[in-house]
Amino acid sequence: MASRITRRQMLYLAAGAAVAATVGSAVLFFSANQPKSPQPAQAPQPAEAPPASQSQKKLVILARSAYHEEIHRRGLIPYFRSKVGSVEVLYIPKGYDDLYQVGILAMQRQSSEYDVLYVDEPWLLDLKPHMEVIEGIDTSGYPSKLVEKQRVGNGLFAVPIVGNVNFFFYRRDLLDQINKSPPRSMDDLARLLEEASRKLPRGVYAAGANLPSAVSDAYATILLAHGGALFDPKDGVTPVVDSQEGVEALKTLYLFKKHGHPKNMSWTNLTEYSEAIYQGEIMSGMVWNGWVQYADVPERSKIVGKMEVMPLPGKRGPVAQTGVWYYVVPKYSQNKELAKEYVRLATSFEGQLYAHLNAQMPPTRYTVYQDSKVRERNRLADSYLKLLEAATPARTSPAYMDAESALNTTVSKYLNDQITAEEAVRQMQKILVEASKKRGLI
């Protein structure tokens, strides 16, 4: 794939700039004497580290920038080091598109440069031939849909770690103010946005969404709620977006522009969108976990205790979209056993609990949300558990990565009234079919 900077990449790179600046380098080195970052509350500490049997080894992790970096820097890597002793860990943060392109190219070249890759769902089929099978993973506490397709023999070739979900949030105080309840159907949602746009105070908007990257960040979830899909759920690769459900989903998405924040079509970075939510400018909208992680932190947010989260009220039941991130260990790593041990420890219940309490990582084990310490601190623990239970993969084909930019362009034309919803889904279907044929998937 040719190197390019897409709109999505620019958004993620900008969102991660603040984090990158704090470490002063693109590569983070976690030494034995690194001071701990201050925590908002006392989290349970890992057991005392055993003797440093791996002290001469170095682990290189290729992963995401932005809040994913903070999850690793404050949660997952410190937990791992507390268990294995003095191990050098190099964390290589990349923007979304860069991470995909660098990772795929490294595997095609059979590079030994990286020991662990942190990857998004649509990349798994591309990477599977290059990955080690990791045995000894305790899969209890995982929703089966997150691990069943990753099983190989007695192990997994990819292990879920960060439980990102795309979902609907709303401000309960603002709904009370306009005498409305949370939506119980997609038609109810449309009526809510229409009425709220007339009744909300000046400077507060009914809807928020990251429409420059609309397909991943809103449309795919709305499509699932209407009973449709990007790819046939039976095989995960046959495009099926050209449907009445696809048209209805686009019309719902249009409401997020019509009744939404004026920057919905032009957020310059994802931090900007999050800040608009934290500052109380948006009543409801489509988000991923990391975009609202500080909603209840007084130092960051003006809406403490006011935000609620929920699946969309789909035709066949509650709906959210998975955006789960996985760990994989390349066959070409020179430190495969250490890398596998990192994955086993980081993805364990204890590792995910530590990262959740110390770095607000959304876990992939639902049992973390059931832990008493989490429930004491996170008033939304039950709600996030319901999101994880309702979440369904939507971007299931590796062809999605080839098609995403063109899909977003097509949706943008519809949102800017240049084409109809019917023409938009026909074009999206054509884009996905062509990308799938090039890969030999259909």
GROMACS .gro file of C-alpha atoms in nm:
model
  442
    1MET     CA    1   0.000   0.000   0.000
    2ALA     CA    2   0.139   0.337  -0.097
    3SER     CA    3   0.225   0.570   0.188
    4ARG     CA    4  -0.029   0.849   0.229
    5ILE     CA    5  -0.160   1.083   0.494
    6THR     CA    6  -0.537   1.053   0.519
    7ARG     CA    7  -0.789   1.273   0.696
    8ARG     CA    8  -0.825   1.004   0.965
    9GLN     CA    9  -0.450   0.989   1.016
   10MET     CA   10  -0.426   1.366   1.053
   11LEU     CA   11  -0.698   1.356   1.318
   12TYR     CA   12  -0.525   1.087   1.520
   13LEU     CA   13  -0.180   1.238   1.484
   14ALA     CA   14  -0.307   1.570   1.610
   15ALA     CA   15  -0.486   1.401   1.899
   16GLY     CA   16  -0.165   1.230   2.002
   17ALA     CA   17   0.058   1.535   1.973
   18ALA     CA   18   0.004   1.645   2.332
   19VAL     CA   19   0.095   1.303   2.467
   20ALA     CA   20   0.401   1.275   2.245
   21ALA     CA   21   0.523   1.616   2.357
   22THR     CA   22   0.523   1.512   2.720
   23VAL     CA   23   0.770   1.232   2.659
   24GLY     CA   24   0.994   1.436   2.427
   25SER     CA   25   1.050   1.153   2.184
   26ALA     CA   26   0.875   0.915   1.948
   27VAL     CA   27   1.022   0.625   2.145
   28LEU     CA   28   0.953   0.579   2.514
   29PHE     CA   29   1.210   0.395   2.726
   30PHE     CA   30   1.075   0.248   3.049
   31SER     CA   31   1.372   0.209   3.279
   32ALA     CA   32   1.383   0.042   3.617
   33ASN     CA   33   1.394   0.377   3.794
   34GLN     CA   34   1.118   0.553   3.603
   35PRO     CA   35   0.901   0.755   3.846
   36LYS     CA   36   0.534   0.666   3.854
   37SER     CA   37   0.287   0.910   3.702
   38PRO     CA   38   0.058   1.065   3.961
   39GLN     CA   39  -0.271   0.876   3.990
   40PRO     CA   40  -0.614   1.026   4.052
   41ALA     CA   41  -0.678   0.760   4.318
   42GLN     CA   42  -0.484   0.491   4.497
   43ALA     CA   43  -0.492   0.182   4.276
   44PRO     CA   44  -0.401  -0.168   4.393
   45GLN     CA   45  -0.033  -0.223   4.331
   46PRO     CA   46   0.108  -0.537   4.169
   47ALA     CA   47   0.298  -0.784   4.378
   48GLU     CA   48   0.667  -0.721   4.437
   49ALA     CA   49   0.868  -0.797   4.124
   50PRO     CA   50   1.063  -1.123   4.118
   51PRO     CA   51   1.438  -1.130   4.051
   52ALA     CA   52   1.519  -0.978   3.713
   53SER     CA   53   1.580  -1.293   3.512
   54GLN     CA   54   1.509  -1.103   3.190
   55SER     CA   55   1.716  -0.796   3.279
   56GLN     CA   56   1.936  -0.815   2.969
   57LYS     CA   57   1.646  -0.839   2.726
   58LYS     CA   58   1.457  -0.567   2.546
   59LEU     CA   59   1.099  -0.573   2.426
   60VAL     CA   60   0.985  -0.354   2.136
   61ILE     CA   61   0.614  -0.276   2.105
   62LEU     CA   62   0.475  -0.112   1.790
   63ALA     CA   63   0.146   0.052   1.887
   64ARG     CA   64  -0.084   0.354   1.874
   65SER     CA   65  -0.033   0.712   1.979
   66ALA     CA   66  -0.298   0.929   2.153
   67TYR     CA   67  -0.473   0.781   2.458
   68HIS     CA   68  -0.353   0.430   2.368
   69GLU     CA   69  -0.003   0.547   2.456
   70GLU     CA   70  -0.114   0.665   2.798
   71ILE     CA   71  -0.284   0.329   2.861
   72HIS     CA   72   0.047   0.156   2.800
   73ARG     CA   73   0.270   0.411   2.970
   74ARG     CA   74   0.067   0.430   3.292
   75GLY     CA   75  -0.093   0.088   3.302
   76LEU     CA   76   0.009  -0.212   3.094
   77ILE     CA   77   0.387  -0.170   3.078
   78PRO     CA   78   0.436  -0.086   3.448
   79TYR     CA   79   0.226  -0.389   3.539
   80PHE     CA   80   0.434  -0.616   3.315
   81ARG     CA   81   0.762  -0.484   3.454
   82SER     CA   82   0.642  -0.530   3.809
   83LYS     CA   83   0.605  -0.901   3.735
   84VAL     CA   84   0.918  -0.980   3.535
   85GLY     CA   85   1.177  -0.743   3.677
   86SER     CA   86   1.409  -0.502   3.499
   87VAL     CA   87   1.322  -0.532   3.130
   88GLU     CA   88   1.375  -0.257   2.878
   89VAL     CA   89   1.054  -0.178   2.691
   90LEU     CA   90   1.060   0.040   2.382
   91TYR     CA   91   0.718   0.174   2.294
   92ILE     CA   92   0.689   0.298   1.934
   93PRO     CA   93   0.375   0.516   1.899
   94LYS     CA   94   0.220   0.568   1.553
   95GLY     CA   95  -0.089   0.735   1.412
   96TYR     CA   96  -0.362   0.499   1.295
   97ASP     CA   97  -0.275   0.474   0.924
   98ASP     CA   98   0.098   0.479   0.991
   99LEU     CA   99   0.068   0.194   1.240
  100TYR     CA  100  -0.119  -0.021   0.988
  101GLN     CA  101   0.120   0.049   0.702
  102VAL     CA  102   0.438   0.012   0.908
  103GLY     CA  103   0.315  -0.308   1.071
  104ILE     CA  104   0.203  -0.473   0.747
  105LEU     CA  105   0.523  -0.379   0.566
  106ALA     CA  106   0.738  -0.509   0.852
  107MET     CA  107   0.560  -0.844   0.843
  108GLN     CA  108   0.587  -0.871   0.465
  109ARG     CA  109   0.961  -0.814   0.500
  110GLN     CA  110   0.977  -1.064   0.787
  111SER     CA  111   1.138  -0.795   0.999
  112SER     CA  112   1.260  -0.886   1.348
  113GLU     CA  113   1.240  -0.522   1.458
  114TYR     CA  114   0.920  -0.560   1.662
  115ASP     CA  115   0.830  -0.811   1.933
  116VAL     CA  116   0.467  -0.717   1.994
  117LEU     CA  117   0.220  -0.545   1.760
  118TYR     CA  118  -0.093  -0.367   1.882
  119VAL     CA  119  -0.352  -0.402   1.606
  120ASP     CA  120  -0.709  -0.310   1.518
  121GLU     CA  121  -0.978  -0.565   1.429
  122PRO     CA  122  -0.980  -0.521   1.049
  123TRP     CA  123  -0.607  -0.598   1.028
  124LEU     CA  124  -0.620  -0.946   1.182
  125LEU     CA  125  -0.670  -1.150   0.864
  126ASP     CA  126  -0.380  -0.968   0.697
  127LEU     CA  127  -0.151  -1.042   0.990
  128LYS     CA  128  -0.258  -1.395   1.082
  129PRO     CA  129  -0.004  -1.579   0.858
  130HIS     CA  130   0.281  -1.390   1.027
  131MET     CA  131   0.176  -1.446   1.388
  132GLU     CA  132   0.282  -1.684   1.663
  133VAL     CA  133   0.018  -1.888   1.847
  134ILE     CA  134   0.015  -1.781   2.212
  135GLU     CA  135  -0.080  -2.059   2.452
  136GLY     CA  136  -0.166  -2.029   2.819
  137ILE     CA  137  -0.419  -1.748   2.776
  138ASP     CA  138  -0.700  -1.761   3.030
  139THR     CA  139  -1.006  -1.673   2.820
  140SER     CA  140  -1.252  -1.662   3.110
  141GLY     CA  141  -1.421  -1.325   3.135
  142TYR     CA  142  -1.395  -1.257   2.761
  143PRO     CA  143  -1.710  -1.229   2.547
  144SER     CA  144  -1.680  -1.528   2.312
  145LYS     CA  145  -1.709  -1.308   2.002
  146LEU     CA  146  -1.375  -1.147   2.090
  147VAL     CA  147  -1.175  -1.472   2.094
  148GLU     CA  148  -1.360  -1.742   1.899
  149LYS     CA  149  -1.220  -1.642   1.557
  150GLN     CA  150  -0.867  -1.603   1.693
  151ARG     CA  151  -0.832  -1.961   1.820
  152VAL     CA  152  -0.561  -2.180   1.670
  153GLY     CA  153  -0.521  -2.521   1.836
  154ASN     CA  154  -0.475  -2.465   2.208
  155GLY     CA  155  -0.394  -2.097   2.178
  156LEU     CA  156  -0.481  -1.764   2.021
  157PHE     CA  157  -0.296  -1.586   1.741
  158ALA     CA  158  -0.438  -1.253   1.862
  159VAL     CA  159  -0.538  -1.164   2.218
  160PRO     CA  160  -0.792  -0.886   2.296
  161ILE     CA  161  -0.665  -0.610   2.523
  162VAL     CA  162  -0.839  -0.271   2.480
  163GLY     CA  163  -1.218  -0.292   2.467
  164ASN     CA  164  -1.302   0.012   2.256
  165VAL     CA  165  -1.670   0.037   2.173
  166ASN     CA  166  -1.852   0.288   1.952
  167PHE     CA  167  -2.172   0.393   2.129
  168PHE     CA  168  -2.423   0.666   2.207
  169PHE     CA  169  -2.380   0.905   2.499
  170TYR     CA  170  -2.626   1.159   2.634
  171ARG     CA  171  -2.653   1.422   2.907
  172ARG     CA  172  -2.921   1.317   3.153
  173ASP     CA  173  -2.951   1.671   3.296
  174LEU     CA  174  -3.024   1.817   2.952
  175LEU     CA  175  -3.280   1.549   2.870
  176ASP     CA  176  -3.453   1.628   3.200
  177GLN     CA  177  -3.441   1.997   3.113
  178ILE     CA  178  -3.635   1.940   2.789
  179ASN     CA  179  -3.856   1.670   2.950
  180LYS     CA  180  -3.730   1.385   2.729
  181SER     CA  181  -3.617   1.029   2.795
  182PRO     CA  182  -3.328   0.835   2.640
  183PRO     CA  183  -3.423   0.700   2.295
  184ARG     CA  184  -3.589   0.358   2.278
  185SER     CA  185  -3.578   0.323   1.898
  186MET     CA  186  -3.398   0.481   1.606
  187ASP     CA  187  -3.713   0.676   1.521
  188ASP     CA  188  -3.719   0.794   1.881
  189LEU     CA  189  -3.359   0.909   1.843
  190ALA     CA  190  -3.451   1.112   1.534
  191ARG     CA  191  -3.737   1.281   1.720
  192LEU     CA  192  -3.513   1.351   2.020
  193LEU     CA  193  -3.247   1.528   1.811
  194GLU     CA  194  -3.512   1.729   1.623
  195GLU     CA  195  -3.683   1.849   1.942
  196ALA     CA  196  -3.363   1.906   2.137
  197SER     CA  197  -3.221   2.127   1.863
  198ARG     CA  198  -3.516   2.364   1.920
  199LYS     CA  199  -3.523   2.358   2.300
  200LEU     CA  200  -3.162   2.346   2.419
  201PRO     CA  201  -2.994   2.661   2.553
  202ARG     CA  202  -2.790   2.866   2.310
  203GLY     CA  203  -2.443   2.723   2.263
  204VAL     CA  204  -2.550   2.366   2.341
  205TYR     CA  205  -2.604   2.138   2.042
  206ALA     CA  206  -2.820   1.828   2.016
  207ALA     CA  207  -2.568   1.596   1.852
  208GLY     CA  208  -2.197   1.531   1.822
  209ALA     CA  209  -2.004   1.304   1.585
  210ASN     CA  210  -1.667   1.283   1.415
  211LEU     CA  211  -1.806   1.314   1.063
  212PRO     CA  212  -1.469   1.352   0.882
  213SER     CA  213  -1.427   0.982   0.967
  214ALA     CA  214  -1.797   0.906   0.964
  215VAL     CA  215  -1.795   0.542   0.851
  216SER     CA  216  -1.588   0.401   1.138
  217ASP     CA  217  -1.685   0.655   1.399
  218ALA     CA  218  -2.064   0.664   1.358
  219TYR     CA  219  -2.217   0.521   1.040
  220ALA     CA  220  -2.110   0.157   1.088
  221THR     CA  221  -2.276   0.152   1.431
  222ILE     CA  222  -2.590   0.328   1.310
  223LEU     CA  223  -2.604   0.081   1.020
  224LEU     CA  224  -2.599  -0.213   1.263
  225ALA     CA  225  -2.880  -0.049   1.461
  226HIS     CA  226  -3.095  -0.031   1.148
  227GLY     CA  227  -3.036  -0.402   1.089
  228GLY     CA  228  -2.780  -0.363   0.812
  229ALA     CA  229  -2.408  -0.429   0.777
  230LEU     CA  230  -2.100  -0.332   0.580
  231PHE     CA  231  -2.014  -0.700   0.526
  232ASP     CA  232  -2.232  -1.010   0.535
  233PRO     CA  233  -2.215  -1.145   0.894
  234LYS     CA  234  -2.215  -1.502   0.756
  235ASP     CA  235  -1.866  -1.471   0.602
  236GLY     CA  236  -1.743  -1.131   0.721
  237VAL     CA  237  -1.613  -1.029   0.377
  238THR     CA  238  -1.900  -0.998   0.126
  239PRO     CA  239  -2.009  -0.631   0.095
  240VAL     CA  240  -2.381  -0.578   0.163
  241VAL     CA  241  -2.407  -0.204   0.235
  242ASP     CA  242  -2.627  -0.136  -0.071
  243SER     CA  243  -2.957  -0.193   0.105
  244GLN     CA  244  -3.259  -0.011   0.241
  245GLU     CA  245  -3.097  -0.036   0.584
  246GLY     CA  246  -2.789   0.135   0.441
  247VAL     CA  247  -3.005   0.420   0.313
  248GLU     CA  248  -3.191   0.456   0.643
  249ALA     CA  249  -2.862   0.464   0.833
  250LEU     CA  250  -2.731   0.746   0.614
  251LYS     CA  251  -3.047   0.947   0.676
  252THR     CA  252  -3.001   0.903   1.051
  253LEU     CA  253  -2.637   1.006   1.019
  254TYR     CA  254  -2.750   1.323   0.839
  255LEU     CA  255  -2.931   1.429   1.157
  256PHE     CA  256  -2.593   1.447   1.334
  257LYS     CA  257  -2.497   1.716   1.086
  258LYS     CA  258  -2.835   1.891   1.071
  259HIS     CA  259  -2.884   1.913   1.448
  260GLY     CA  260  -2.521   1.887   1.551
  261HIS     CA  261  -2.229   2.093   1.667
  262PRO     CA  262  -2.114   2.327   1.386
  263LYS     CA  263  -1.772   2.159   1.385
  264ASN     CA  264  -1.907   1.806   1.335
  265MET     CA  265  -1.795   1.818   0.971
  266SER     CA  266  -1.459   1.978   1.042
  267TRP     CA  267  -1.304   1.872   1.373
  268THR     CA  268  -0.931   1.934   1.334
  269ASN     CA  269  -0.848   1.663   1.589
  270LEU     CA  270  -1.025   1.425   1.821
  271THR     CA  271  -0.913   1.610   2.134
  272GLU     CA  272  -1.111   1.909   2.006
  273TYR     CA  273  -1.425   1.696   1.984
  274SER     CA  274  -1.370   1.555   2.332
  275GLU     CA  275  -1.319   1.900   2.478
  276ALA     CA  276  -1.648   2.019   2.328
  277ILE     CA  277  -1.817   1.732   2.514
  278TYR     CA  278  -1.631   1.806   2.839
  279GLN     CA  279  -1.718   2.175   2.814
  280GLY     CA  280  -2.088   2.094   2.796
  281GLU     CA  281  -2.144   2.199   2.433
  282ILE     CA  282  -2.301   1.870   2.318
  283MET     CA  283  -2.612   1.695   2.452
  284SER     CA  284  -2.558   1.357   2.289
  285GLY     CA  285  -2.352   1.183   2.025
  286MET     CA  286  -2.147   0.896   1.890
  287VAL     CA  287  -1.812   0.829   2.058
  288TRP     CA  288  -1.551   0.566   2.139
  289ASN     CA  289  -1.451   0.503   2.503
  290GLY     CA  290  -1.132   0.704   2.492
  291TRP     CA  291  -1.307   1.016   2.367
  292VAL     CA  292  -1.505   1.056   2.692
  293GLN     CA  293  -1.267   0.897   2.942
  294TYR     CA  294  -1.234   1.218   3.145
  295ALA     CA  295  -1.605   1.305   3.160
  296ASP     CA  296  -1.612   1.246   3.537
  297VAL     CA  297  -1.274   1.402   3.617
  298PRO     CA  298  -1.337   1.749   3.769
  299GLU     CA  299  -1.001   1.887   3.654
  300ARG     CA  300  -1.092   1.810   3.293
  301SER     CA  301  -1.470   1.823   3.269
  302LYS     CA  302  -1.769   2.048   3.337
  303ILE     CA  303  -2.014   1.759   3.303
  304VAL     CA  304  -1.905   1.545   3.598
  305GLY     CA  305  -2.183   1.303   3.694
  306LYS     CA  306  -2.406   1.416   3.407
  307MET     CA  307  -2.306   1.191   3.116
  308GLU     CA  308  -2.468   0.851   3.054
  309VAL     CA  309  -2.371   0.590   2.795
  310MET     CA  310  -2.585   0.331   2.615
  311PRO     CA  311  -2.601   0.109   2.307
  312LEU     CA  312  -2.811   0.237   2.019
  313PRO     CA  313  -3.168   0.102   2.034
  314GLY     CA  314  -3.144  -0.126   1.731
  315LYS     CA  315  -3.426  -0.301   1.547
  316ARG     CA  316  -3.304  -0.637   1.680
  317GLY     CA  317  -3.190  -0.521   2.020
  318PRO     CA  318  -2.919  -0.300   2.172
  319VAL     CA  319  -2.629  -0.228   1.934
  320ALA     CA  320  -2.275  -0.098   1.967
  321GLN     CA  321  -1.973  -0.151   1.743
  322THR     CA  322  -1.653  -0.315   1.860
  323GLY     CA  323  -1.326  -0.137   1.799
  324VAL     CA  324  -1.122  -0.385   1.999
  325TRP     CA  325  -0.743  -0.372   1.986
  326TYR     CA  326  -0.542  -0.693   1.997
  327TYR     CA  327  -0.187  -0.797   2.077
  328VAL     CA  328  -0.002  -1.024   1.833
  329VAL     CA  329   0.352  -1.163   1.844
  330PRO     CA  330   0.534  -1.183   1.508
  331LYS     CA  331   0.702  -1.509   1.406
  332TYR     CA  332   1.011  -1.304   1.323
  333SER     CA  333   1.067  -1.163   1.674
  334GLN     CA  334   1.398  -1.254   1.838
  335ASN     CA  335   1.227  -1.237   2.179
  336LYS     CA  336   0.916  -1.446   2.116
  337GLU     CA  337   0.895  -1.607   2.460
  338LEU     CA  338   0.935  -1.275   2.641
  339ALA     CA  339   0.680  -1.119   2.404
  340LYS     CA  340   0.432  -1.399   2.473
  341GLU     CA  341   0.481  -1.354   2.846
  342TYR     CA  342   0.413  -0.981   2.805
  343VAL     CA  343   0.086  -1.060   2.625
  344ARG     CA  344  -0.019  -1.316   2.886
  345LEU     CA  345   0.047  -1.076   3.174
  346ALA     CA  346  -0.091  -0.759   3.015
  347THR     CA  347  -0.414  -0.926   2.903
  348SER     CA  348  -0.471  -1.113   3.229
  349PHE     CA  349  -0.756  -1.009   3.456
  350GLU     CA  350  -0.506  -0.855   3.700
  351GLY     CA  351  -0.323  -0.669   3.421
  352GLN     CA  352  -0.643  -0.528   3.274
  353LEU     CA  353  -0.774  -0.434   3.619
  354TYR     CA  354  -0.452  -0.247   3.696
  355ALA     CA  355  -0.458  -0.064   3.362
  356HIS     CA  356  -0.823   0.029   3.408
  357LEU     CA  357  -0.769   0.169   3.758
  358ASN     CA  358  -0.442   0.346   3.677
  359ALA     CA  359  -0.495   0.456   3.317
  360GLN     CA  360  -0.871   0.426   3.257
  361MET     CA  361  -0.819   0.154   2.998
  362PRO     CA  362  -1.147   0.007   2.870
  363PRO     CA  363  -1.100  -0.366   2.936
  364THR     CA  364  -1.192  -0.654   2.707
  365ARG     CA  365  -1.267  -0.881   3.004
  366TYR     CA  366  -1.617  -0.798   3.125
  367THR     CA  367  -1.520  -0.930   3.468
  368VAL     CA  368  -1.312  -0.615   3.524
  369TYR     CA  369  -1.632  -0.408   3.523
  370GLN     CA  370  -1.772  -0.644   3.786
  371ASP     CA  371  -1.478  -0.593   4.025
  372SER     CA  372  -1.573  -0.419   4.349
  373LYS     CA  373  -1.291  -0.162   4.325
  374VAL     CA  374  -1.400  -0.065   3.974
  375ARG     CA  375  -1.764  -0.038   4.074
  376GLU     CA  376  -1.671   0.189   4.366
  377ARG     CA  377  -1.487   0.433   4.139
  378ASN     CA  378  -1.671   0.409   3.808
  379ARG     CA  379  -2.040   0.495   3.837
  380LEU     CA  380  -2.082   0.384   3.474
  381ALA     CA  381  -1.929   0.037   3.521
  382ASP     CA  382  -2.262  -0.141   3.465
  383SER     CA  383  -2.334   0.071   3.158
  384TYR     CA  384  -1.995  -0.002   3.004
  385LEU     CA  385  -2.046  -0.371   3.075
  386LYS     CA  386  -2.373  -0.358   2.880
  387LEU     CA  387  -2.193  -0.185   2.593
  388LEU     CA  388  -1.929  -0.458   2.579
  389GLU     CA  389  -2.201  -0.725   2.582
  390ALA     CA  390  -2.395  -0.553   2.301
  391ALA     CA  391  -2.097  -0.467   2.082
  392THR     CA  392  -2.067  -0.638   1.743
  393PRO     CA  393  -1.778  -0.625   1.492
  394ALA     CA  394  -1.869  -0.423   1.181
  395ARG     CA  395  -1.538  -0.368   1.001
  396THR     CA  396  -1.474  -0.740   0.965
  397SER     CA  397  -1.292  -0.753   0.630
  398PRO     CA  398  -0.930  -0.648   0.565
  399ALA     CA  399  -1.064  -0.483   0.248
  400TYR     CA  400  -1.210  -0.217   0.473
  401MET     CA  401  -0.865  -0.067   0.523
  402ASP     CA  402  -0.823  -0.020   0.147
  403ALA     CA  403  -1.170   0.129   0.111
  404GLU     CA  404  -1.208   0.351   0.419
  405SER     CA  405  -1.087   0.678   0.269
  406ALA     CA  406  -1.309   0.645  -0.039
  407LEU     CA  407  -1.606   0.544   0.179
  408ASN     CA  408  -1.565   0.855   0.394
  409THR     CA  409  -1.543   1.071   0.083
  410THR     CA  410  -1.868   0.925  -0.047
  411VAL     CA  411  -2.046   0.979   0.284
  412SER     CA  412  -1.915   1.337   0.291
  413LYS     CA  413  -2.069   1.400  -0.052
  414TYR     CA  414  -2.404   1.282   0.081
  415LEU     CA  415  -2.377   1.492   0.399
  416ASN     CA  416  -2.296   1.795   0.182
  417ASP     CA  417  -2.606   1.733  -0.034
  418GLN     CA  418  -2.407   1.644  -0.346
  419ILE     CA  419  -2.559   1.297  -0.391
  420THR     CA  420  -2.864   1.113  -0.259
  421ALA     CA  421  -2.852   0.846   0.010
  422GLU     CA  422  -2.943   0.584  -0.251
  423GLU     CA  423  -2.657   0.689  -0.477
  424ALA     CA  424  -2.420   0.699  -0.181
  425VAL     CA  425  -2.485   0.337  -0.078
  426ARG     CA  426  -2.448   0.224  -0.440
  427GLN     CA  427  -2.110   0.394  -0.458
  428MET     CA  428  -2.005   0.251  -0.122
  429GLN     CA  429  -2.101  -0.097  -0.236
  430LYS     CA  430  -1.894  -0.056  -0.553
  431ILE     CA  431  -1.594   0.065  -0.354
  432LEU     CA  432  -1.611  -0.231  -0.115
  433VAL     CA  433  -1.664  -0.484  -0.396
  434GLU     CA  434  -1.364  -0.355  -0.591
  435ALA     CA  435  -1.142  -0.358  -0.281
  436SER     CA  436  -1.259  -0.709  -0.193
  437LYS     CA  437  -1.198  -0.843  -0.544
  438LYS     CA  438  -0.846  -0.703  -0.549
  439ARG     CA  439  -0.772  -0.905  -0.239
  440GLY     CA  440  -0.938  -1.216  -0.377
  441LEU     CA  441  -1.193  -1.220  -0.097
  442ILE     CA  442  -1.498  -1.246  -0.323
   0.00000   0.00000   0.00000
